[in-house]
Tab-separated table of C-alpha atoms in Angstrom:
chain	number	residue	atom	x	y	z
E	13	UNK	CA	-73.035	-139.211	-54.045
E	14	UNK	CA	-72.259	-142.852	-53.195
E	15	UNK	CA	-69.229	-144.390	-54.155
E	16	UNK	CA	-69.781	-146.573	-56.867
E	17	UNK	CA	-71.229	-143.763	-58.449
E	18	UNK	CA	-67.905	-141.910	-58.132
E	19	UNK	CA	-66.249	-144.610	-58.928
E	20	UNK	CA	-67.873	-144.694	-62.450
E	21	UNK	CA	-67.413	-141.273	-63.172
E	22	UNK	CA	-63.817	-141.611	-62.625
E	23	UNK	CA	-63.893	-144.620	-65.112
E	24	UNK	CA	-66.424	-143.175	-67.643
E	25	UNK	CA	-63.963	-140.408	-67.697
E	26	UNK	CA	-61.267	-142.415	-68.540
E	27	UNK	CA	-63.468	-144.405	-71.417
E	28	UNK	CA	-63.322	-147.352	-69.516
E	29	UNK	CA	-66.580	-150.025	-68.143
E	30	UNK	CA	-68.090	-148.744	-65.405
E	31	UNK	CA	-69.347	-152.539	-64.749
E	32	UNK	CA	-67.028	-155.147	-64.307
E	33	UNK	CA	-66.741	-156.902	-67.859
E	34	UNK	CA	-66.133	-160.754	-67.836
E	35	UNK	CA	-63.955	-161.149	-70.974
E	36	UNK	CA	-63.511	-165.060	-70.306
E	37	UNK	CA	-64.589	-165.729	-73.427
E	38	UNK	CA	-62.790	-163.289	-75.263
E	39	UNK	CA	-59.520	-164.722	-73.879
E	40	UNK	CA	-60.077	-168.648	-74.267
E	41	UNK	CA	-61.211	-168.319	-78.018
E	42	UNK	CA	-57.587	-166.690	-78.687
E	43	UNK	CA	-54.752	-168.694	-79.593
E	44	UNK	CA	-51.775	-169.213	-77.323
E	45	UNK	CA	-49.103	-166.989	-78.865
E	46	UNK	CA	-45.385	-167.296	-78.506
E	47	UNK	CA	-44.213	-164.223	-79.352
E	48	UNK	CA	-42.255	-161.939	-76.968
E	49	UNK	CA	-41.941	-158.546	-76.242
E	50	UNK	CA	-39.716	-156.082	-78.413
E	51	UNK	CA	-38.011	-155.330	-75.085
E	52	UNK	CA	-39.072	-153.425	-71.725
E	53	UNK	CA	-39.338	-149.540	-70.625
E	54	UNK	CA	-37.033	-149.161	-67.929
E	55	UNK	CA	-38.627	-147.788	-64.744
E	56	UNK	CA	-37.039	-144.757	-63.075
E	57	UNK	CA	-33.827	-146.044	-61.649
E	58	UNK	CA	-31.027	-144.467	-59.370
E	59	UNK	CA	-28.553	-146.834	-58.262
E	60	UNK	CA	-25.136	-146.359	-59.390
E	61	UNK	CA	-22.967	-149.286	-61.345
E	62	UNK	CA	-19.569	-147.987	-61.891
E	63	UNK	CA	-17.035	-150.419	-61.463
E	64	UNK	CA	-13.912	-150.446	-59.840
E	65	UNK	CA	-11.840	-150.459	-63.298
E	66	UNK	CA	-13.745	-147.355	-63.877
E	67	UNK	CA	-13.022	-145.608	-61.045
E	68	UNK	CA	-9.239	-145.723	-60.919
E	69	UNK	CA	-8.942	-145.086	-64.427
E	70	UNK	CA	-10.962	-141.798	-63.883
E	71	UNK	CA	-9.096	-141.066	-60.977
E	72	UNK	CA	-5.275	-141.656	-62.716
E	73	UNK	CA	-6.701	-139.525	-65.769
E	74	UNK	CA	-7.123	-136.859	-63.301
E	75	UNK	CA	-4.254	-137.209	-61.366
E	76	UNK	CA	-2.277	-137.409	-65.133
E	77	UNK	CA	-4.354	-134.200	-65.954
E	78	UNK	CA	-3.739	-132.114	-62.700
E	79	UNK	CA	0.001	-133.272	-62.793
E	80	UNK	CA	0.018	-131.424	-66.306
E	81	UNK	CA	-1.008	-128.299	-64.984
E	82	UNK	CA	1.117	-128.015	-62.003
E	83	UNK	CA	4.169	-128.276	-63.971
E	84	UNK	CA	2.734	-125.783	-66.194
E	85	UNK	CA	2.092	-123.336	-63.124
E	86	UNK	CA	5.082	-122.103	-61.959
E	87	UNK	CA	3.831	-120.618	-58.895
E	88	UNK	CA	2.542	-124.061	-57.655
E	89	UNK	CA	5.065	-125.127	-54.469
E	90	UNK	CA	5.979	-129.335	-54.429
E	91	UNK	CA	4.629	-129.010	-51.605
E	92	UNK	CA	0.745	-128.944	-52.524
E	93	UNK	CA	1.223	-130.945	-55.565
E	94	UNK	CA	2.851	-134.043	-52.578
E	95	UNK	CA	-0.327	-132.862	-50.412
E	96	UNK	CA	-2.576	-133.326	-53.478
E	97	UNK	CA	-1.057	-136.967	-54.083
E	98	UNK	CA	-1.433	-137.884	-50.541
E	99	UNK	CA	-4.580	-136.954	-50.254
E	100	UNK	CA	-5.874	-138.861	-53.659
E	101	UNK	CA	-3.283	-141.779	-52.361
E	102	UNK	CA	-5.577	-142.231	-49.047
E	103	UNK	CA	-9.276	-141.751	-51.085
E	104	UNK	CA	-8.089	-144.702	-53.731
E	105	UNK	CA	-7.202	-146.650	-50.662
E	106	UNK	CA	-10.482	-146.038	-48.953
E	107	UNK	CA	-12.462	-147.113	-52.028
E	108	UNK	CA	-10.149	-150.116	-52.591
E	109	UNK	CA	-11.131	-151.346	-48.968
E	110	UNK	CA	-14.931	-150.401	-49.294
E	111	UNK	CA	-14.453	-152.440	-52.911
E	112	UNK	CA	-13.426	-155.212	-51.455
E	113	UNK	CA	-15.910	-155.439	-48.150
E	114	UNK	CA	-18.837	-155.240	-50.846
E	115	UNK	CA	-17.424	-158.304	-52.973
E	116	UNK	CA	-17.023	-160.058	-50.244
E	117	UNK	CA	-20.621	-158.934	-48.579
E	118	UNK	CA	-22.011	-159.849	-51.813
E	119	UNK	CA	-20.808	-163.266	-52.418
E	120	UNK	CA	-21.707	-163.884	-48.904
E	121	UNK	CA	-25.473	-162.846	-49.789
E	122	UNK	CA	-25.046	-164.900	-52.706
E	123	UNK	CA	-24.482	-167.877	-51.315
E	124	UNK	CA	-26.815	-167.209	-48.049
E	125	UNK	CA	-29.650	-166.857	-51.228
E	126	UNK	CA	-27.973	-170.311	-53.032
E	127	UNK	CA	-28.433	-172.099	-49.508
E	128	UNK	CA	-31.546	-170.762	-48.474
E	129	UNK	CA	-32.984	-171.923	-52.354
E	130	UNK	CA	-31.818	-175.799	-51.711
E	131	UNK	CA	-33.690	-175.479	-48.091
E	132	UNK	CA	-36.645	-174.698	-48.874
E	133	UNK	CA	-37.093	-176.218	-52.574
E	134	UNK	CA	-41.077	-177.209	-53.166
E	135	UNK	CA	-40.890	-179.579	-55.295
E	136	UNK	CA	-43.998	-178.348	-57.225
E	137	UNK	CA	-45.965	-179.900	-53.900
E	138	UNK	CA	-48.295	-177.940	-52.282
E	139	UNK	CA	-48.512	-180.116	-48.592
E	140	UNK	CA	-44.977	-178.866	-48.667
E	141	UNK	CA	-45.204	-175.032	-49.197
E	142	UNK	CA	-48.132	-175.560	-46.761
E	143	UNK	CA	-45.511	-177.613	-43.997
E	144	UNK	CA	-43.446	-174.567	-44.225
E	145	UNK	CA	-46.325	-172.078	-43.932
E	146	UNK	CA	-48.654	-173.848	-41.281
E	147	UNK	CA	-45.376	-173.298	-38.652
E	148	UNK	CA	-45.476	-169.416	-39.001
E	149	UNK	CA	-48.024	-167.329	-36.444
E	150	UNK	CA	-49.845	-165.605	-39.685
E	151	UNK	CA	-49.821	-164.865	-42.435
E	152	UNK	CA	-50.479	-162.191	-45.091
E	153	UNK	CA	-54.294	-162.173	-46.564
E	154	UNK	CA	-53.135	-159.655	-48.887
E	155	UNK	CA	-50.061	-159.900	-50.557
E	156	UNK	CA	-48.299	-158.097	-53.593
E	157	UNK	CA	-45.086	-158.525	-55.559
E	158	UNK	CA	-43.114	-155.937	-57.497
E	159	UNK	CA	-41.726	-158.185	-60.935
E	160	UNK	CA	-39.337	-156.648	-63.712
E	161	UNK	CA	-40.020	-157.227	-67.336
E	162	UNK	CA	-36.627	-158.560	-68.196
E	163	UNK	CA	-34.912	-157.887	-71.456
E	164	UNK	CA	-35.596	-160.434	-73.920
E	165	UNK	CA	-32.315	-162.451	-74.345
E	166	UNK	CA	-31.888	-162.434	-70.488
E	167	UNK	CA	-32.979	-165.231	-67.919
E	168	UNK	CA	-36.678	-165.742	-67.775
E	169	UNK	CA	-36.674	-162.126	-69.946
E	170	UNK	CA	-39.517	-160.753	-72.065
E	171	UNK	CA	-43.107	-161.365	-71.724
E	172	UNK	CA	-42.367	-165.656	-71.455
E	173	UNK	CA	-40.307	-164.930	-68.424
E	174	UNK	CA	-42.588	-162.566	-67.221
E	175	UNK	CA	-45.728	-164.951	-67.604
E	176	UNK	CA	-43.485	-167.593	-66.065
E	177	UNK	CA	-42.720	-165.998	-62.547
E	178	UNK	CA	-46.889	-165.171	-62.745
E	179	UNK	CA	-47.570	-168.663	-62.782
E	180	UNK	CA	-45.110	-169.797	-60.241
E	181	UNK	CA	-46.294	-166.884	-57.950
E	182	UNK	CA	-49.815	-167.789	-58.240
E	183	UNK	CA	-49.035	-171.965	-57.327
E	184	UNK	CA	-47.253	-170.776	-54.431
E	185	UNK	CA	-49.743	-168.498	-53.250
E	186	UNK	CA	-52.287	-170.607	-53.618
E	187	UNK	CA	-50.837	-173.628	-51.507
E	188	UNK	CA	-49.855	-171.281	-48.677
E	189	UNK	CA	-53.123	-170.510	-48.297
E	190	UNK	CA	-53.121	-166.250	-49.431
E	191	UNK	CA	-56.679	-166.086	-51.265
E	192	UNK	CA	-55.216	-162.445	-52.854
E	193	UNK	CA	-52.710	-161.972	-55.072
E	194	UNK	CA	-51.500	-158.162	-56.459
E	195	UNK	CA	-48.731	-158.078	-59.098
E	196	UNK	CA	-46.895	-154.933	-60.162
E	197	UNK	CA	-45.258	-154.466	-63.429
E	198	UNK	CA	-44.236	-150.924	-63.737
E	199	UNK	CA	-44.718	-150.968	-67.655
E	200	UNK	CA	-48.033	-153.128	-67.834
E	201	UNK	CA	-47.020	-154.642	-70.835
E	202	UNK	CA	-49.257	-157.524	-69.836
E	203	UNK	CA	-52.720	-155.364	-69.535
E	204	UNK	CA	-53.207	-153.807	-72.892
E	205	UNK	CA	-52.929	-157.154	-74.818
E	206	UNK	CA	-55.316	-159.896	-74.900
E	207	UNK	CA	-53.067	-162.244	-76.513
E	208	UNK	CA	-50.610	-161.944	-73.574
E	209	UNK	CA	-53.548	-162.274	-71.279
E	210	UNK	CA	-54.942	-165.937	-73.100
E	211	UNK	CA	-51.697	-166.776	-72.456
E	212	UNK	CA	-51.061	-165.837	-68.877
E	213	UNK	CA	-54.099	-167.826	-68.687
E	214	UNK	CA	-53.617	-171.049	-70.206
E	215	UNK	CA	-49.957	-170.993	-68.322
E	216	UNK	CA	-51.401	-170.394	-64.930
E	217	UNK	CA	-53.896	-173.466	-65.498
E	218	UNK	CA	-50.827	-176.015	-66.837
E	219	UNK	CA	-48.860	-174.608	-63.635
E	220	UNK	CA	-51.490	-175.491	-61.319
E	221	UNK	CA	-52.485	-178.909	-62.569
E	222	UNK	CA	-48.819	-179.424	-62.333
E	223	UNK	CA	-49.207	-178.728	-58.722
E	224	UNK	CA	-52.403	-180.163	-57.805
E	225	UNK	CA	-53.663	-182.465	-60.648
E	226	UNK	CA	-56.149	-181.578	-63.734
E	227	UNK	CA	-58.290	-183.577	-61.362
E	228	UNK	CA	-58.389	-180.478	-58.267
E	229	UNK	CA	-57.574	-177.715	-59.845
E	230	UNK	CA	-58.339	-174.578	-58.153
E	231	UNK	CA	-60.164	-172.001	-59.215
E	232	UNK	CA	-58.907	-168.608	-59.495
E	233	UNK	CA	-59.361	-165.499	-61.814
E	234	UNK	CA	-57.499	-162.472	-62.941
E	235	UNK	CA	-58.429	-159.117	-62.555
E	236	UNK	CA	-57.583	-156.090	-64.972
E	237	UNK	CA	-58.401	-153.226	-62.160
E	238	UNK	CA	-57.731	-150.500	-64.581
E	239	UNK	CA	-59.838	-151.687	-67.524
E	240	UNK	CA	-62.177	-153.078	-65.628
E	241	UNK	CA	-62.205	-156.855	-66.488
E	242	UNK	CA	-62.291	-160.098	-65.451
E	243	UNK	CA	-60.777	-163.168	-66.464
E	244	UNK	CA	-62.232	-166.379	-65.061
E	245	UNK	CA	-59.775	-170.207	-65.028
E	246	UNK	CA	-61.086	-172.868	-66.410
E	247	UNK	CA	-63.959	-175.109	-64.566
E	248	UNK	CA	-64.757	-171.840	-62.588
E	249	UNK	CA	-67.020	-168.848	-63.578
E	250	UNK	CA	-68.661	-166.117	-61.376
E	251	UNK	CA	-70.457	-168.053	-59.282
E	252	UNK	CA	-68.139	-170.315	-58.289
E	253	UNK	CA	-65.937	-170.311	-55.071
E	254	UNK	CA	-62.554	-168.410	-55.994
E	255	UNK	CA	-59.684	-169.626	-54.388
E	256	UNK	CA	-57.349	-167.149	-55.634
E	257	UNK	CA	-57.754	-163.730	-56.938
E	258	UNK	CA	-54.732	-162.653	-59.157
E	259	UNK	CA	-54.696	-158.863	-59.951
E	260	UNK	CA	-52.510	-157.324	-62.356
E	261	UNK	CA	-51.819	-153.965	-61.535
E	262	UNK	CA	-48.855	-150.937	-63.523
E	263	UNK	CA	-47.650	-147.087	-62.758
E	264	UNK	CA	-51.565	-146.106	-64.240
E	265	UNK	CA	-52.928	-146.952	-60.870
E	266	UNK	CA	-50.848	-145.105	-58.377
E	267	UNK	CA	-50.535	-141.874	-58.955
E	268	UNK	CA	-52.320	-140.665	-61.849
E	269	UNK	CA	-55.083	-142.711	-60.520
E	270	UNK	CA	-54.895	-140.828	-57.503
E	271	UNK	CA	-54.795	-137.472	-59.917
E	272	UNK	CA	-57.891	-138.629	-61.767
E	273	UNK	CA	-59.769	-139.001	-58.533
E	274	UNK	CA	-58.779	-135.702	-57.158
E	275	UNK	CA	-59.661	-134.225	-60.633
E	276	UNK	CA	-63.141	-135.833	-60.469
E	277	UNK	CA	-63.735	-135.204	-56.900
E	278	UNK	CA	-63.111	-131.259	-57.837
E	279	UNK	CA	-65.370	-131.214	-61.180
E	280	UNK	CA	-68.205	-132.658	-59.061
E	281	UNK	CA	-68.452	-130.790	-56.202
E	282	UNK	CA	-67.822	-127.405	-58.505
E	283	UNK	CA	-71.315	-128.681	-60.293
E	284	UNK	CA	-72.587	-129.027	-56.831
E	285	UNK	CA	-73.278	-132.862	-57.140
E	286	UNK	CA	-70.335	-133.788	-54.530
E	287	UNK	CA	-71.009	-131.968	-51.385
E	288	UNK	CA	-67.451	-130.536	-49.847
E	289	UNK	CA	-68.453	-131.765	-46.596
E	290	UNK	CA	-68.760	-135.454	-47.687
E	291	UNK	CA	-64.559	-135.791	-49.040
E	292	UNK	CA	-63.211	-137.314	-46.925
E	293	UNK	CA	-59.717	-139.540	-46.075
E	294	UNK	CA	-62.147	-142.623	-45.866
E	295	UNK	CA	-64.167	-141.826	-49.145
E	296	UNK	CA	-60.602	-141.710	-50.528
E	297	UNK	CA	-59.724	-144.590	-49.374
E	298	UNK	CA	-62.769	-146.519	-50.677
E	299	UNK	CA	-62.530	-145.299	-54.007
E	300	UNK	CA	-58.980	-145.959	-54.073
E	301	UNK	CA	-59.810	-149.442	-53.255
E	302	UNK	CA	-62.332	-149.891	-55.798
E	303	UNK	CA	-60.701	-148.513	-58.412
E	304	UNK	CA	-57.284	-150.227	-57.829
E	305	UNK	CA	-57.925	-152.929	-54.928
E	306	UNK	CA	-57.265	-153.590	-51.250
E	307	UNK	CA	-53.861	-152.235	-49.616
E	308	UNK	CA	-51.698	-155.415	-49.638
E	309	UNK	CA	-50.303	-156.470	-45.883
E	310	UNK	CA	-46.716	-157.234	-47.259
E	311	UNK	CA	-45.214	-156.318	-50.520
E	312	UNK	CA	-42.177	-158.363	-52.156
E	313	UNK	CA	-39.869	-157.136	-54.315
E	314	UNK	CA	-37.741	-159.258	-56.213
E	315	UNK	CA	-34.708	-157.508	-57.166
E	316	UNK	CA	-31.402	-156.810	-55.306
E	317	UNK	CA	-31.670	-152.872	-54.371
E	318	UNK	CA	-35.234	-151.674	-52.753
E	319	UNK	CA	-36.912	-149.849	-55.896
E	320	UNK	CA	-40.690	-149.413	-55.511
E	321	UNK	CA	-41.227	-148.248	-59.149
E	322	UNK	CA	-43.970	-145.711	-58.675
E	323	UNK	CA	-46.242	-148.353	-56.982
E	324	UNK	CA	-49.307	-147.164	-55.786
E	325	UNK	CA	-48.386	-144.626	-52.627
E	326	UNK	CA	-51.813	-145.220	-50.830
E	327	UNK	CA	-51.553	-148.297	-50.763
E	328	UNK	CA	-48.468	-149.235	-48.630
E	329	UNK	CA	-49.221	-146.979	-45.442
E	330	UNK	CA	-49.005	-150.129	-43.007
E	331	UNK	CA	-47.439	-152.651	-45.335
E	332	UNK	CA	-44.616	-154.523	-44.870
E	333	UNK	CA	-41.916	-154.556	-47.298
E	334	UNK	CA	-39.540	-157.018	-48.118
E	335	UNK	CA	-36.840	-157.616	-50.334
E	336	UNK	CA	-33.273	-159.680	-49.970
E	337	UNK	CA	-30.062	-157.617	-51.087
E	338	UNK	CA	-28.212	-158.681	-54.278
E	339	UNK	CA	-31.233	-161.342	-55.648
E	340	UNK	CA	-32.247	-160.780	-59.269
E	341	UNK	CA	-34.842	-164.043	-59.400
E	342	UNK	CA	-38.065	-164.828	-58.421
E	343	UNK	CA	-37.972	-168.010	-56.180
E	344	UNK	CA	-39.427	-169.564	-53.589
E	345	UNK	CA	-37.001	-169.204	-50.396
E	346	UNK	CA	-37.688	-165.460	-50.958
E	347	UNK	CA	-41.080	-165.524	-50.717
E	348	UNK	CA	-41.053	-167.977	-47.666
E	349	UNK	CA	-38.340	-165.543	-46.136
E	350	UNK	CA	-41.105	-162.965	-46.566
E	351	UNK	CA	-43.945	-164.760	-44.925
E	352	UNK	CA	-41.258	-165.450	-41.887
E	353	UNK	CA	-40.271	-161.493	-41.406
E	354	UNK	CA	-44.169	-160.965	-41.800
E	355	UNK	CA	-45.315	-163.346	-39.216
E	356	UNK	CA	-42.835	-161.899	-36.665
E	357	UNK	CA	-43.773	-158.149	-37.209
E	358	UNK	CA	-46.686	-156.396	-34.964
E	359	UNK	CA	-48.506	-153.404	-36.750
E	360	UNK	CA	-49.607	-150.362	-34.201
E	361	UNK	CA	-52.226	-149.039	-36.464
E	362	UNK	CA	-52.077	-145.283	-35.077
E	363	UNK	CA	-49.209	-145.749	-32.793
């Protein structure tokens, strides 16, 4: 069995087009809608965010509680209830210190972010993201960024804020010269809505004429892996020239994607139309990249603690992985931060 053909089973399985469906039309004949989302599913999270007003009042409500109940014991010396003191004295201490290094590490980040934003500000030119880019050794062909769905009342929140960083993304990526661009949203709030999509759309095209003039505006399109479709810019259809491909990706295509393939892999060669013999890591790999896209050379995360969010697990074996502590926006000395770290790395593939 080839591997388109797999490929389509996997998709007819999950009711989706086995042929990539150009839904252009569908899009443009919507109306821009500017409604936002009701608010975002939070993706699995383990970073802890008690305070330090927290702490010590948990840790005098002890002391207040334990104090109770050795003057309730008679058989407790002075002595141990001192040691206990001391000993709760020295951890408050510790945790005062390690308070303070971390406020002070973090303002210091801060600012390093601040200063590194007014350096390398674009000025919505593209011979200028280019000046910056052209001086690096290489860069990525591939590239993917992990993006939050904000709550709605916060900064750049819901799905305007979302649609927002898209478009800024996609300028920048496009003047630097990166012909692919994979974005990660763990919820995919953008994918199951058309309306969302037409907008994404028409916001992508103003950014970019913004950029480059209504005169030379690229051509791009955005791609629905999971579904199936295709969206196609303005001026541009499928046989024109893409400059950019933009492809919207969510949790569905790591690793129940990965389960789906396994599943159909199993089903066929139990009806004897897969042969055993024939599964192999690369026939994985290429159905993998069909059915979700290429493995990005350097991935981005915007947010301030390294959270991958279930991204797709085959896909980052040799990627490079960047994110800058204690930064909660997208912006544009990040992303040139990444391309530096990127151009200065060396991947032993097999080493």
């Amino acid at each position: 069995m080839t591997s388109s053909k797999l490929s389509d089973h996997v998709r007819s399985e999950a009711k989706v087009n086995t042929s990539l469906k150009d839904i252009t039309s569908e899009i443009n004949s919507l109306s821009v809608d500017s409604s936002r989302s009701n608010g975002p599913e939070k993706p699995p999270n383990s970073i802890r965010n008690s305070s330090l007003v927290d702490v010590v009042k948990l840790t005098l409500t002890d002391l207040f509680n334990f104090a109770k109940l050795k003057a309730h014991q008679q058989t407790s010396s002075l002595l141990e209830l001192i040691q206990f003191y001391i000993y709760h004295f020295i951890l408050l201490f510790v945790f005062v210190l390690i308070t303070i290094y971390k406020s002070i590490q973090t303002s210091y980040r801060k600012f390093f972010i601040k200063f590194y934003t007014l350096t390398y500000y674009h000025n919505k030119s593209p011979q200028l993201i280019r000046d910056d880019v052209n001086k690096l050794s290489k860069i990525p062909k591939v590239l993917s960024c992990i993006l939050d769905l904000k709550d709605k009342d916060d900064e750049m929140g819901g799905i305007d804020g979302l649609i927002n960083q898209i478009s800024e993304l996609s300028a920048w990526t496009i003047s630097a010269g990166i012909p692919y661009l994979q974005i990660y949203e763990y919820n995919g709030k953008l994918l199951g809505n058309k309306q969302y999509l037409s907008k994404l759309n028409h916001s992508i095209s103003k950014n970019l004429s913004e950029y480059f003039g209504s005169s030379i505006l690229p051509n791009y399109s955005i791609k629905i892996p999971h579904q199936n479709f295709i969206i196609y810019g303005p001026n541009n259809n499928s046989n024109s020239e893409i400059d950019l491909t933009i492809s919207l990706i969510s949790r569905v295509d790591g690793k129940p994607t990965i389960v789906e393939l396994t599943k159909t892999m199993s089903e066929l060669a139990i009806s004897n139309e897969l042969s055993i013999r024939d599964i192999s890591i690369e026939l994985v790999d290429e159905e993998l990249i069909e059915l979700v896209g290429p493995e990005p050379d350097l991935l981005i995360y915007f947010g301030p603690n390294l959270d991958l969010q279930d991204f797709p697990p085959w896909h980052i074996r040799l990627t490079e992985i960047y994110w800058e502590p204690d930064n909660y926006d997208v912006n544009y000395s990040i992303l040139i931060r990444a391309l530096q770290k990127y151009s200065n790395c060396t991947v032993n593939v097999g080493k």
